[in-house]
Structure formats: C-alpha cells, structure tokens
C-alpha cells in the first residue's frame, strides 16, 4: 500500500517540480538577458528605494522623476499611493528599460480595514485567524497599488519601555515564529504574481527588540547562545517560510550596525540559513552608520554592500557612491550584479514584468475594501485579542438593562484606538467605545460619557480639540456618573504614544488618569477598567484597587465593537498575554523563559529575591481569564520513556468547561530541561491548542512529543538535545501548570 502511495505521489509531484524548474529557467533567462542590457548605473539604480537625495549633503537631491528616468530608482514608498502609482507609470514609460518599481508600505496590521496591533493579535494565539487578517491586508493593499509590505515584524521583546513592542508578537520565540510564518502565508499566498498577493519583508534583522533600556535605535549586545535560542528563531522561521525580502535594523549588533554587519547579512543569513531573497536597509540606516562611527558616506555605502545589503532605503548612498566604489575596486561589479539579480527576481515573481500595472488601482478588489466580511474578521480578531486580567467581583459580563457610564480619555475617540502604523484607515467605518455601548444598550439600558481626564497631566490639544484641565474633567465626571449602575473607565495610551521612537521610561498609566481612577473609586460604585495601549503597562496600582480589568490594546477599526462584545459576553474573552506583565519598572526585563539561578526563591537569606519587591510578575506569560472556569484534569502519558530520534510520547489532558458560557481556552504545553550541557530555561513554550467548549463540555487535548521539542543551541552553537529527564508542563498559562516527568534516551532499547 505504502509503495503504491509513494509512486502515486511521485506521478503527481514530478510534473509539478518539472514545471517549477522550467519556469525558474525562463525567469533566469529573462533576467540574465535584461541585465545584459543594463549599464552599471542602472544595475546600481535597482538597489535604491526612494528618490535621490544625499541626506548628508543638503541640496544634492534630484527630483524623483529625473531619478526614475535615469534608472536610479527601483522601489518607492507607498505613503502617497497616488504619487507612487504615477511613479510606476513614469518608470515603465520613461526610463530606458522600463523596469517596473516595487511599491512598499508598512501594512503591518491592515490597510483600510485596520486589525489590532500585532502584539494584540498575538494574544489571540489564533494562528489561522492571524493568517486570514494578513490575507485581507494584502488584498486591500494590492487593490490600491501596494505590492510589498514591510511586515512581519518578528523582533522578540522583553521590555515594555520600547514603543515598538506593539509591532511584534511578544517574548516567545515559538509563538513569534508561528505568527511570523502565518503572516507571510497571508501576504504572499501560494502565488506571489497573483494580483491579490504582496511580497513580505521580515524585519528588523536583527535583535532590534533587545535595544538597551528599551530605548529605540539603541545598542544591542548579546551572546550567540541567547541569540540563537531566543531572538533569532522567528527571523529564521520567517525567511524559511519564503518571505521575498528582509529588512535590516537600526541597532548595532555587538558593536557593528546590522546594516553593515557581514556576520549577520552574509555568514548567518546567506551561508548558514541559505536565504535567497533581497535585503533592504531600514529608512536611512545606511546613512546613519556615519553616526555609528563607521566612516564617511563613501565608506559606509561600501561597508553596507560588502556586508551583504542589497537595497538602500532612502539614504541614496548606493546610487551616489557605488559606481565610485567599483571604479576604486572597493566593490566588484559581480557584487552589484548579485544584488541586482535578487531584486529583479523579486519583481519577476511579483509578475511586474508581465504586467507592471497588475496592482495599479484594481477596481474589482477595491469593492472588497472595508467590506462587512473584512470588518467581521477584524472584530473577531480584536475580541479574541482582549485579555481578561481580573473579574473577581463578576461585574462582567454586563447586562444590557444597566445604566453604564463611560469615563476616560479613550472612551469617545477613534484614531487612538487604531494603534501605530495605521495607514488608509477611515474613521467613518469606526465607532467610539461610547457609541458602541450606546448601540448595544439602545432601547434597554443607557450609556453616558464623560472624559474624566486628559491623556497626560498637561492639558493641551488632543484629537483636534482644546481640553480642560484634568481636575475640572474629574469634577464633571463625578457628577456625570452619579446615577450610573456601573462605570467603564477607558484609560491607557493614545496611538501616538506607541510604535517607532515612542519609548517610555515608565510604561504605566499617566498620573492624571490614575488621579481620575482614585476619585472614581471613592464613589464606591462597580468599576470596570478597560486598558487601551500599545504595550503591556505596569498595572500594579490598578490591580490593587480594582476588581475588574480588561486589556483591550489598540484594537483597530472594530476595537469599540470588539470591546463591547467582550464586556457584554457576546464573545467570551479568551486572550492570553504574550509578554510578561511587570509588577514594577525595576523588574524589566522580565520574561517567563528565564534561566534558574544558583539561589532560586528558597528561604535562605541570600537568594535571588529583591528585598523591596516580589520577583513574580503581575501577570505571567500566557495568562488570561474567561467568564467560564476551565478545569484541567491530570495529564496522562502513554509512556514515560522514549528512545532515539524517531520515538514519540503522547500526553493527553481532559479540559472541562464548568461555566455557563460557550468559550475558548488556550491549553499550553511547556518543557523543562533540568540537566543539559548549558543552563536551560525553567520552561519553554513548545505547543498549544485553542479549543472551544460548550457549557459543561469536556474535551481531551492530545500533544505528541517528539525529540525536536528538546533541541537547543549549545555553547558551541550545535543544535542538539541531551538524553535524560525532562519536565512537561501543561496549563492555562506559564505559571499554573501541572508537571509530568519523562525520560528520553539517545539510543534505542538494548
Ligand atoms: C521605519 C521603520 C521600519 C519601516 C520603515 C519604512 O523607520 O523602522 O519598520 O518599515 O521605516 O516605513
């Protein structure tokens, strides 16, 4: 039977492989022929994103049209999409060889339909839904002419002071890898030349999320074992998934800027990982190597291309310096050819040579932009991203015949719900939280709104309107909420406090919002805290003072409806944190997959404990509550000992929904490797399953353990595993787990 299956598969697959090989041959033949007609300047021009203006020499800029006409431009940003489309037409019709442009944009969580920020979506742990959101983002972007997105961002981050933690998938390499791969599948689909797919760009390569002190663009120093085991896996997973491009990061890696780091861009990426796509710099990061002290403009341009960078984003230094570099034999024409070929291959795969206007103003696709379907997906993902942190008085879910007072700076705004890097959104498709609650209460209960506080202490212009001092807003709010049955306090950060160059030294609620909460608490009314932010905030005070807290992030176009769905139980919250929430600023960086110390939390006087704070986080990685209670039975193993590389162990656990609501639960499996060739994390996430349970329903969840789960990079960077005992942890989060012990031997039974 197996032989028959094998030969049947062979019959199916062989012609497919042959066809693929033939089409690759045709592609290379086309590109070789084209490059044979290109001048050195034109080949260098294919390595330039943006106009031609040397940021270091004011006044040297030449107009974009002239640059395109000269063949100096290969790609443009799609921030002004009409200008970008005009540039495309100009390039095809006016440059000597008519080579089409790639039009790139940061479509990192949707284009017109804005999905929750990536950090929020990661808390859904819903990989298929995240992939679906990327598919929709690609369709909406392609409809307007975008054919390249600077996404997924897969930077691991353990520091909520960093504003760009919003753009990634948190602190775990396993989950971050799965999400990055799902987004690439969503963007690129099965066929990159399809007019509804766009090319992905893995960023920021590499280790940007480990910027010292959470300060953006800052130094990264990291040992190779930490890199390989915690920070590099999501990049490798994303490149292996077939991303068409990657982007270098602003930071130095152990003293050498990533944009000019030969170990990173050639030794690791090309020789070790065999990545074949092209690498673009981050915006002006080539020029910024001068500030990193790497030399003058000529030297840093040579450093970048010699390190393995293929395309320069907006520095113009490749166009201005590489011809000289080839003349002075600092760079070979073969290197230029290699980078040019990578870029032309990407354009060919996008189908741009066959039809340069394939993506331009696709009227049919535009009809689906912001469609009900797209908004429904955004609403579901936003709801599944919400994390219920506390509900100890069971104020939630709300019922619709209550008088509900919405109070707080995020209660009646739209733009601040979208999150960082939101292009193309239209507010007319959005509701504010207050409006969404009014809608669901119509004819039954009642919703009121009072601003209650400004975002920060100094009142000024926000969302285009002059504001009153917070003390007046609080006074008014205390009057407005007098008859309310319950208060929804909408507090947190505006979108403008999140993302690039938005590091905060104290990632907590601003004092004026805390003041408002303190005054509201004195009323002794039920209060629900709805936290809307682009990062995990330090919520220790709020956790002490309030019984009900939902983490709603920046949820995108449908943020208000999604929060309303969760507050009223239309959707039972299922989100789980993908970062560790610190109890205190001084704990940062704090993360679940940390190593043990020689003095763990024992009662001995000299231990790893702080003397002025608990070591424990406020909320652990993988944490989130539901309106149900899920009962975890004891895990059952089908055996305790396994042998060799091909064996497996099945571990099963029954989960029962003892609540009265339909709900979803994310069952998590972690491993511990107590004895190994290097000190290993106390636990590491290696599998999870998101299951749906009816009230009273029990489901058995099976995990199949393979030896790959135990592999890691040892001190010699060999990817291997150690025979011996392992701990298997299963639970609803990284802390409340049940432990099973197994043994795995290297060799088969004797
Ligand atoms: C920015 C960001 C990068 C983005 C690029 C283009 O500086 O660092 O993530 O893709 O420039 O907008």
XYZ file of C-alpha atoms and ligand atoms in Angstrom, residues 79 106 150 164 167 203-204 208 247 250 282-283 313 421 423 500, ligand 1:
28
model
C 2.733 56.512 1.700
C 4.067 49.388 6.330
C 7.308 45.951 5.401
C 7.802 49.048 19.067
C 4.538 45.720 16.344
C 12.065 42.815 9.972
C 14.054 44.140 11.713
C 16.125 45.192 17.446
C 14.935 44.490 6.323
C 18.859 50.354 13.037
C 15.717 50.404 7.200
C 14.936 54.036 6.407
C 16.128 52.685 1.690
C 1.363 52.320 11.657
C -2.484 53.801 7.026
C 8.670 53.846 16.488
C 10.797 52.945 9.650
C 10.742 51.649 10.429
C 10.501 50.437 9.571
C 9.608 50.822 8.417
C 10.395 51.768 7.534
C 9.567 52.239 6.335
O 11.823 53.756 10.135
O 11.862 51.359 11.257
O 9.906 49.438 10.409
O 9.237 49.666 7.689
O 10.889 52.882 8.242
O 8.479 52.986 6.779
